[in-house]
Short mmCIF file of C-alpha atoms in Angstrom, two decimals:
data_model
loop_
_atom_site.label_atom_id
_atom_site.label_comp_id
_atom_site.label_asym_id
_atom_site.label_seq_id
_atom_site.Cartn_x
_atom_site.Cartn_y
_atom_site.Cartn_z
CA MET A 1 -0.01 0.01 0.00
CA SER A 2 1.38 3.42 -0.93
CA LYS A 3 2.04 6.06 1.63
CA GLU A 4 -0.83 8.16 0.32
CA ASN A 5 -3.28 5.30 0.80
CA GLU A 6 -2.13 4.72 4.33
CA ASN A 7 -2.67 8.33 5.04
CA ASN A 8 -6.15 8.18 3.57
CA SER A 9 -7.22 5.21 5.64
CA GLU A 10 -7.38 7.22 8.91
CA ASP A 11 -10.11 9.43 7.54
CA THR A 12 -10.52 9.01 3.84
CA GLN A 13 -11.58 11.75 1.48
CA TRP A 14 -11.48 9.21 -1.44
CA PRO A 15 -9.27 9.40 -4.55
CA LEU A 16 -9.44 12.36 -6.95
CA TRP A 17 -11.14 12.09 -10.40
CA GLU A 18 -11.33 14.48 -13.37
CA VAL A 19 -14.74 15.01 -14.92
CA PHE A 20 -15.43 15.64 -18.64
CA THR A 21 -18.86 16.60 -19.91
CA GLN A 22 -20.31 16.35 -23.39
CA PRO A 23 -22.76 19.24 -23.56
CA ARG A 24 -24.79 18.06 -26.56
CA ASP A 25 -24.95 15.20 -29.02
CA GLY A 26 -22.11 15.54 -31.55
CA LYS A 27 -20.03 17.91 -29.39
CA PRO A 28 -16.65 16.95 -27.92
CA HIS A 29 -16.18 16.26 -24.19
CA GLU A 30 -14.82 19.16 -22.19
CA HIS A 31 -13.12 19.29 -18.78
CA ALA A 32 -15.66 20.40 -16.14
CA GLY A 33 -13.69 20.02 -12.92
CA SER A 34 -12.73 17.31 -10.45
CA LEU A 35 -14.20 15.45 -7.51
CA HIS A 36 -13.52 12.68 -4.99
CA ALA A 37 -15.08 9.23 -5.22
CA PRO A 38 -14.21 5.73 -3.96
CA ASP A 39 -14.62 4.03 -7.37
CA ALA A 40 -15.55 4.65 -11.00
CA GLU A 41 -19.24 3.96 -10.54
CA LYS A 42 -19.57 6.42 -7.66
CA ALA A 43 -17.40 8.92 -9.53
CA LEU A 44 -19.93 8.91 -12.37
CA GLU A 45 -22.84 9.38 -9.95
CA ASN A 46 -21.03 12.16 -8.05
CA ALA A 47 -20.12 13.84 -11.35
CA ARG A 48 -23.79 13.79 -12.35
CA ASP A 49 -24.83 15.39 -9.06
CA VAL A 50 -22.01 17.96 -8.92
CA TYR A 51 -21.60 18.98 -12.58
CA THR A 52 -24.90 18.34 -14.36
CA ARG A 53 -27.71 19.60 -12.14
CA ARG A 54 -29.02 21.70 -15.04
CA LYS A 55 -28.67 19.27 -17.93
CA GLU A 56 -25.14 20.42 -18.75
CA ALA A 57 -24.31 17.06 -20.27
CA VAL A 58 -25.64 14.17 -22.32
CA ASN A 59 -22.58 12.05 -21.50
CA LEU A 60 -19.86 11.99 -18.84
CA TRP A 61 -16.27 10.73 -18.62
CA VAL A 62 -14.44 10.28 -15.32
CA VAL A 63 -10.73 9.62 -15.20
CA PRO A 64 -8.52 9.08 -12.13
CA SER A 65 -6.59 12.36 -11.83
CA ASN A 66 -3.26 10.58 -11.47
CA GLN A 67 -3.81 9.00 -14.90
CA ILE A 68 -3.84 12.35 -16.70
CA VAL A 69 -0.57 13.28 -18.39
CA ALA A 70 -0.22 16.96 -19.22
CA SER A 71 2.35 19.00 -21.10
CA LYS A 72 4.15 21.61 -19.03
CA GLY A 73 3.01 25.21 -18.74
CA GLU A 74 3.92 27.69 -21.44
CA ASP A 75 6.72 29.19 -19.38
CA GLU A 76 8.54 25.88 -19.00
CA GLY A 77 10.02 25.19 -22.40
CA PRO A 78 9.83 25.14 -26.18
CA PHE A 79 7.41 22.19 -26.41
CA PHE A 80 5.13 23.85 -29.00
CA ASP A 81 7.91 25.58 -30.92
CA PRO A 82 7.80 23.23 -33.93
CA ALA A 83 4.53 24.91 -34.97
CA ASP A 84 5.99 28.41 -34.71
CA ASP A 85 7.59 28.64 -38.16
CA LYS A 86 5.11 26.86 -40.41
CA PRO A 87 2.76 29.50 -41.75
CA TYR A 88 2.34 27.40 -44.91
CA ARG A 89 0.01 25.13 -42.94
CA HIS A 90 -2.63 27.87 -43.08
CA PRO A 91 -4.73 28.83 -46.09
CA GLN A 92 -3.90 32.51 -45.53
CA PHE A 93 -0.33 31.72 -46.68
CA TYR A 94 -1.37 31.24 -50.31
CA SER A 95 -2.36 33.75 -52.95
CA VAL A 96 -4.45 32.36 -55.73
CA PRO A 97 -6.45 33.98 -58.61
CA ARG A 98 -9.90 35.18 -57.56
CA VAL A 99 -12.60 33.32 -59.39
CA SER A 100 -15.97 35.02 -59.38
CA LYS A 101 -19.03 32.87 -59.07
CA ARG A 102 -21.19 32.96 -62.13
CA ARG A 103 -24.90 33.24 -61.52
CA SER A 104 -26.90 30.77 -63.50
CA MET B 1 10.91 34.51 -20.85
CA LYS B 2 8.18 36.64 -19.35
CA THR B 3 8.13 37.26 -15.60
CA PHE B 4 5.06 36.28 -13.61
CA GLN B 5 3.98 39.91 -13.21
CA GLU B 6 4.32 40.46 -16.95
CA ARG B 7 2.04 37.52 -17.64
CA ILE B 8 -0.53 38.94 -15.17
CA ASP B 9 -0.31 42.46 -16.64
CA ASN B 10 -0.71 40.91 -20.08
CA GLY B 11 -4.04 39.44 -18.96
CA GLU B 12 -2.82 35.84 -19.22
CA THR B 13 -4.46 33.04 -17.23
CA ILE B 14 -2.30 31.20 -14.72
CA GLU B 15 -2.77 27.42 -14.78
CA PRO B 16 -1.94 24.87 -12.02
CA LYS B 17 1.39 23.69 -13.48
CA ASP B 18 2.68 27.20 -14.32
CA ASP B 19 5.40 28.85 -12.25
CA MET B 20 3.92 31.17 -9.65
CA PRO B 21 5.30 32.98 -6.62
CA ASP B 22 4.79 31.04 -3.43
CA ARG B 23 2.89 33.99 -1.96
CA TYR B 24 0.41 33.94 -4.92
CA ARG B 25 -0.19 30.23 -4.28
CA GLN B 26 -0.63 30.71 -0.52
CA GLN B 27 -2.95 33.69 -0.89
CA LEU B 28 -5.12 31.75 -3.36
CA ILE B 29 -5.24 28.67 -1.14
CA ARG B 30 -6.36 30.88 1.76
CA MET B 31 -8.94 32.80 -0.28
CA MET B 32 -10.36 29.86 -2.25
CA SER B 33 -10.61 27.51 0.74
CA GLN B 34 -12.36 30.24 2.76
CA HIS B 35 -14.72 30.66 -0.16
CA ALA B 36 -15.37 26.90 -0.26
CA HIS B 37 -15.99 26.79 3.50
CA SER B 38 -18.45 29.67 3.16
CA GLU B 39 -20.48 27.78 0.59
CA VAL B 40 -20.63 24.71 2.81
CA VAL B 41 -21.34 26.53 6.10
CA GLY B 42 -23.83 28.67 4.14
CA MET B 43 -26.08 25.61 3.77
CA LEU B 44 -26.82 25.63 7.52
CA PRO B 45 -28.87 28.85 8.05
CA GLU B 46 -31.17 28.05 5.13
CA GLY B 47 -31.21 24.30 5.69
CA ASN B 48 -32.78 25.23 9.02
CA TRP B 49 -36.02 26.11 7.15
CA ILE B 50 -36.35 23.27 4.61
CA THR B 51 -38.74 21.23 6.73
CA ARG B 52 -40.86 24.30 7.48
CA ALA B 53 -41.15 25.86 4.01
CA PRO B 54 -44.63 27.36 3.53
CA SER B 55 -45.46 25.44 0.31
CA LEU B 56 -44.20 22.51 -1.73
CA ARG B 57 -43.01 24.93 -4.41
CA ARG B 58 -40.91 26.90 -1.94
CA LYS B 59 -39.60 23.68 -0.39
CA MET B 60 -38.41 22.32 -3.75
CA ILE B 61 -36.76 25.63 -4.59
CA LEU B 62 -34.98 25.83 -1.22
CA LEU B 63 -33.79 22.22 -1.40
CA SER B 64 -32.43 22.87 -4.87
CA LYS B 65 -30.69 26.06 -3.74
CA VAL B 66 -29.08 24.42 -0.74
CA GLN B 67 -27.93 21.52 -2.99
CA ASP B 68 -26.35 24.13 -5.31
CA GLU B 69 -24.40 25.58 -2.35
CA ALA B 70 -22.97 22.10 -1.65
CA GLY B 71 -22.01 21.89 -5.32
CA HIS B 72 -20.34 25.31 -5.16
CA GLY B 73 -18.33 24.18 -2.14
CA LEU B 74 -17.21 21.13 -4.10
CA TYR B 75 -16.20 23.11 -7.23
CA LEU B 76 -14.11 25.36 -5.01
CA TYR B 77 -12.50 22.64 -2.91
CA SER B 78 -11.45 20.93 -6.19
CA ALA B 79 -10.07 24.16 -7.59
CA THR B 80 -8.13 24.73 -4.35
CA GLU B 81 -6.63 21.25 -4.66
CA THR B 82 -5.06 22.19 -7.99
CA LEU B 83 -2.71 24.42 -5.95
CA GLY B 84 -1.40 21.43 -4.04
CA ALA B 85 -3.54 21.74 -0.88
CA SER B 86 -5.17 18.37 -0.15
CA ARG B 87 -8.90 18.12 0.53
CA LYS B 88 -8.24 16.60 3.92
CA GLU B 89 -5.85 19.34 4.99
CA VAL B 90 -8.20 22.11 3.89
CA ILE B 91 -11.24 20.59 5.59
CA ASN B 92 -9.29 19.95 8.80
CA GLN B 93 -8.37 23.63 8.93
CA LEU B 94 -12.06 24.49 9.00
CA LEU B 95 -12.95 21.84 11.56
CA GLU B 96 -10.09 22.86 13.85
CA GLY B 97 -11.24 26.48 13.68
CA LYS B 98 -8.07 27.67 11.91
CA ALA B 99 -9.77 28.70 8.66
CA LYS B 100 -12.35 31.42 8.31
CA TYR B 101 -15.64 31.47 6.41
CA SER B 102 -17.95 34.39 5.57
CA SER B 103 -19.09 36.08 8.78
CA ILE B 104 -22.66 36.45 7.40
CA PHE B 105 -23.44 32.79 8.19
CA ASN B 106 -22.95 33.40 11.91
CA TYR B 107 -26.31 35.17 12.11
CA PRO B 108 -29.50 33.22 12.90
CA THR B 109 -32.46 32.67 10.55
CA LEU B 110 -35.34 33.54 12.84
CA THR B 111 -38.30 33.52 10.45
CA TRP B 112 -39.18 32.34 6.93
CA ALA B 113 -38.67 35.94 5.76
CA ASP B 114 -34.95 35.50 6.53
CA VAL B 115 -34.78 32.85 3.80
CA ALA B 116 -36.22 35.38 1.33
CA VAL B 117 -33.82 38.11 2.43
CA ILE B 118 -30.77 35.80 2.33
CA GLY B 119 -31.52 34.95 -1.29
CA TRP B 120 -32.02 38.60 -2.20
CA LEU B 121 -29.24 40.28 -0.17
CA VAL B 122 -26.65 37.65 0.69
CA ASP B 123 -26.73 35.94 -2.71
CA GLY B 124 -27.00 39.38 -4.33
CA ALA B 125 -23.78 40.40 -2.58
CA ALA B 126 -22.17 37.09 -3.52
CA ILE B 127 -22.98 37.65 -7.20
CA ILE B 128 -21.28 41.06 -7.20
CA ASN B 129 -18.15 39.60 -5.65
CA GLN B 130 -18.18 36.45 -7.79
CA THR B 131 -18.77 38.24 -11.11
CA MET B 132 -15.48 39.98 -10.46
CA LEU B 133 -13.74 36.73 -9.45
CA ALA B 134 -14.91 35.08 -12.67
CA ARG B 135 -12.23 37.23 -14.31
CA SER B 136 -9.57 36.16 -11.80
CA SER B 137 -6.06 35.42 -13.09
CA TYR B 138 -6.07 31.84 -11.73
CA GLY B 139 -7.77 29.58 -14.32
CA PRO B 140 -9.41 26.95 -12.08
CA TYR B 141 -10.77 29.68 -9.74
CA SER B 142 -12.11 31.72 -12.61
CA ARG B 143 -13.78 28.72 -14.25
CA ALA B 144 -15.40 27.61 -10.98
CA MET B 145 -16.72 31.15 -10.59
CA VAL B 146 -18.26 31.24 -14.07
CA ARG B 147 -20.15 28.07 -13.23
CA ILE B 148 -21.19 29.42 -9.83
CA CYS B 149 -22.40 32.80 -11.18
CA LYS B 150 -24.77 31.10 -13.62
CA GLU B 151 -26.43 29.22 -10.74
CA GLU B 152 -26.30 32.09 -8.28
CA SER B 153 -28.63 34.27 -10.39
CA PHE B 154 -31.47 31.83 -9.72
CA HIS B 155 -30.72 32.08 -6.02
CA LYS B 156 -31.01 35.81 -5.97
CA LYS B 157 -34.11 35.91 -8.14
CA GLN B 158 -36.04 33.36 -6.10
CA GLY B 159 -35.17 35.43 -3.00
CA TYR B 160 -36.28 38.72 -4.51
CA GLU B 161 -39.49 37.08 -5.74
CA MET B 162 -40.29 36.04 -2.18
CA VAL B 163 -39.32 39.49 -0.85
CA ALA B 164 -41.65 41.13 -3.38
CA THR B 165 -44.46 38.69 -2.53
CA MET B 166 -44.23 39.29 1.22
CA ALA B 167 -43.86 43.07 0.79
CA ASP B 168 -47.14 42.96 -1.14
CA GLY B 169 -48.79 40.64 1.40
CA THR B 170 -50.73 40.99 4.68
CA PRO B 171 -49.59 43.59 7.25
CA GLU B 172 -48.02 40.73 9.25
CA GLN B 173 -46.04 39.55 6.20
CA GLN B 174 -44.94 43.11 5.49
CA ASP B 175 -43.70 43.52 9.07
CA MET B 176 -41.91 40.20 8.89
CA ILE B 177 -40.04 41.01 5.71
CA GLN B 178 -39.11 44.51 6.88
CA ASP B 179 -37.85 43.07 10.14
CA ALA B 180 -35.66 40.58 8.23
CA VAL B 181 -34.26 43.37 6.05
CA ASN B 182 -33.49 45.39 9.19
CA ARG B 183 -31.54 42.52 10.68
CA TRP B 184 -29.66 41.41 7.50
CA TRP B 185 -28.82 44.75 5.83
CA TRP B 186 -25.75 45.68 7.89
CA PRO B 187 -24.26 42.19 8.16
CA THR B 188 -24.58 41.90 4.38
CA LEU B 189 -22.62 45.15 3.89
CA MET B 190 -19.94 43.64 6.12
CA MET B 191 -19.58 40.70 3.72
CA PHE B 192 -17.40 42.84 1.45
CA GLY B 193 -14.78 43.10 4.18
CA PRO B 194 -12.95 46.02 5.83
CA HIS B 195 -12.47 49.43 4.20
CA ASP B 196 -9.73 49.48 1.54
CA GLU B 197 -7.25 51.21 3.86
CA ASN B 198 -7.71 48.40 6.43
CA SER B 199 -7.52 45.55 3.96
CA PRO B 200 -3.85 44.64 3.52
CA ASN B 201 -4.59 41.65 1.24
CA SER B 202 -6.65 43.70 -1.24
CA ALA B 203 -3.82 45.61 -2.93
CA GLU B 204 -1.77 42.48 -3.39
CA LEU B 205 -4.69 40.52 -4.82
CA ILE B 206 -5.46 43.32 -7.25
CA LYS B 207 -1.79 43.52 -8.35
CA TRP B 208 -1.96 39.78 -9.15
CA GLY B 209 -5.23 40.05 -11.00
CA VAL B 210 -7.07 37.82 -8.55
CA LYS B 211 -9.41 40.69 -7.77
CA SER B 212 -10.10 43.69 -10.01
CA LYS B 213 -12.17 45.83 -7.62
CA THR B 214 -11.67 46.94 -4.03
CA ASN B 215 -13.95 46.04 -1.13
CA ASP B 216 -15.42 49.55 -1.05
CA GLU B 217 -16.09 49.58 -4.79
CA LEU B 218 -17.90 46.26 -4.61
CA ARG B 219 -19.88 47.38 -1.55
CA GLN B 220 -20.96 50.54 -3.39
CA SER B 221 -22.30 48.61 -6.39
CA PHE B 222 -24.17 46.33 -4.00
CA VAL B 223 -25.78 49.32 -2.25
CA ASP B 224 -26.74 51.07 -5.50
CA ARG B 225 -28.45 48.00 -6.86
CA HIS B 226 -30.23 46.85 -3.70
CA VAL B 227 -31.47 50.22 -2.54
CA ALA B 228 -33.26 50.54 -5.87
CA GLU B 229 -34.69 47.03 -5.55
CA ALA B 230 -35.86 47.72 -1.95
CA HIS B 231 -37.64 50.90 -2.95
CA GLU B 232 -39.23 49.16 -5.95
CA VAL B 233 -41.13 46.88 -3.54
CA GLY B 234 -41.73 49.54 -0.86
CA LEU B 235 -39.18 48.36 1.72
CA GLU B 236 -37.06 50.64 3.91
CA ILE B 237 -33.29 50.38 4.23
CA PRO B 238 -32.37 50.67 7.93
CA ASP B 239 -29.86 53.50 7.48
CA ASP B 240 -30.68 57.12 8.42
CA ASP B 241 -27.65 58.40 6.50
CA LEU B 242 -28.68 56.84 3.23
CA GLU B 243 -28.85 59.58 0.60
CA TYR B 244 -28.68 59.71 -3.17
CA ASN B 245 -25.87 61.81 -4.61
CA GLU B 246 -27.05 63.32 -7.89
CA GLU B 247 -23.52 64.17 -8.97
CA THR B 248 -21.92 60.79 -8.51
CA GLY B 249 -25.04 58.78 -9.23
CA HIS B 250 -24.36 56.68 -6.14
CA TRP B 251 -26.22 56.10 -2.87
CA GLU B 252 -24.16 57.35 0.07
CA PHE B 253 -24.60 55.30 3.21
CA GLY B 254 -23.74 55.31 6.93
CA GLU B 255 -20.76 53.77 8.70
CA ILE B 256 -20.67 50.06 9.39
CA ASP B 257 -20.34 48.95 13.01
CA TRP B 258 -16.80 47.58 12.67
CA ASP B 259 -16.68 46.40 16.28
CA GLU B 260 -19.53 44.05 15.51
CA PHE B 261 -17.76 42.91 12.34
CA TRP B 262 -14.47 42.07 14.08
CA ASN B 263 -16.32 40.45 16.95
CA VAL B 264 -18.11 38.06 14.60
CA VAL B 265 -14.92 37.39 12.61
CA LYS B 266 -13.15 36.49 15.87
CA GLY B 267 -15.78 33.85 16.60
CA ASN B 268 -18.16 35.67 18.94
CA GLY B 269 -21.14 36.10 16.61
CA PRO B 270 -24.55 34.79 17.64
CA MET B 271 -24.15 31.48 15.76
CA ASN B 272 -20.36 30.82 15.39
CA LYS B 273 -20.27 27.97 17.91
CA GLU B 274 -23.47 26.43 16.64
CA ARG B 275 -22.26 26.43 13.00
CA MET B 276 -18.92 24.83 13.85
CA LYS B 277 -20.60 22.23 16.00
CA ALA B 278 -22.96 21.31 13.14
CA ARG B 279 -20.04 21.06 10.69
CA ARG B 280 -17.95 18.87 13.02
CA GLU B 281 -20.89 16.56 13.70
CA ALA B 282 -21.65 16.22 9.98
CA HIS B 283 -18.04 15.34 9.34
CA GLU B 284 -17.87 12.83 12.17
CA ASN B 285 -21.21 11.27 11.27
CA GLY B 286 -20.15 10.86 7.67
CA LYS B 287 -16.89 9.11 8.53
CA TRP B 288 -18.29 5.56 8.50
CA VAL B 289 -19.93 6.21 5.10
CA ARG B 290 -16.63 7.32 3.58
CA GLU B 291 -14.86 4.31 5.03
CA ALA B 292 -17.53 1.83 4.01
CA ALA B 293 -17.59 3.11 0.44
CA GLU B 294 -13.84 2.81 0.20
CA GLU B 295 -13.86 -0.68 1.65
CA TYR B 296 -16.59 -1.73 -0.81
CA ALA B 297 -14.55 -0.35 -3.68
CA ARG B 298 -11.50 -2.26 -2.47
CA LYS B 299 -13.43 -5.54 -2.24
CA GLN B 300 -15.02 -5.08 -5.67
CA LYS B 301 -11.56 -4.51 -7.13
CA LEU B 302 -10.20 -7.63 -5.41
CA SER B 303 -12.96 -9.90 -6.64
CA LYS B 304 -12.57 -8.52 -10.17
CA GLU B 305 -8.87 -9.28 -10.03
CA LYS B 306 -9.54 -12.86 -8.82
CA ALA B 307 -12.06 -13.48 -11.58
CA SER B 308 -9.64 -12.47 -14.31
#
């Protein structure tokens, strides 16, 4: 048992989960916040009660917080630099002849 | 590389993994956990009236509002945890009496009219403060606030609806609602905290973009809005010095009883002991539930592992 679990067993506040809500059919899931729950099933029920009291979601994801891997903050390195010098990936980079639409 | 202050002045949002001065982190932990505690303790004065609501409609509304306050507490505890303060640590600080919560919840709810006035004045004051905090420089705090503000507007409106109904009711109802306004007006003004010159944290929080208005500025916008709403339904504000200033367009108001304010902050308000007792009991009584749920989860996991 890890040290953290031992610590929790005196008076547990349960493990931390991240909650993602899908606001409407066809939309992507978005991070809503986090919560504590003893297991996945309870995490889903708690997420419903805490984050969707006004129909904010048609679907929920819950993920143990310690399973999320994140890139570092913007002040911590050049992680996103490869995208800095590639304007040719955007349509605005190109000039092409203007073709006017003909009305039929 | 930009300095922290440059990022703030640039209007950038600070996220949990970003570099931040230790003092910024500590100030946010203090402020956000106090805010979370206030939401949770704030359930008690209104919860007192759920079983005695005058109609099923009012009972459903009040239940729903109190449930929202629990939710707000949870959004804020989670946001505080992103700064590295554990849930257990933060809750223990409240239970051990080391952390503060809003002094307004240390006043008693004597009649049903108090429930109406809390929604109108106390939630009205909270909205003014929280609308500002929704633009806070710390991302998780700001996002929790956006969510809370959306829900808070129902809280205020249901309160003002009840206030308007009682102010238009029988003479007894009118007396009851005026009496509640008389008791809650000054404590609500105290919610915004000491005058700017006596609020050492304010300047620092403004410099860091956590707050964007001072206590006195927020208090003034509260007064302007709520005096108008009181007059609209024929209620009196219990302040002899209240006067409209044509030039500034603001309502000028009397001095707050700061002795009372500090006395309540220090734990000697009418309900401080009662509120803390209720919180501690709720925590203690919930302990076996938290343990049982964790034990159940452990056993489920074990039997799944055996089966596979």
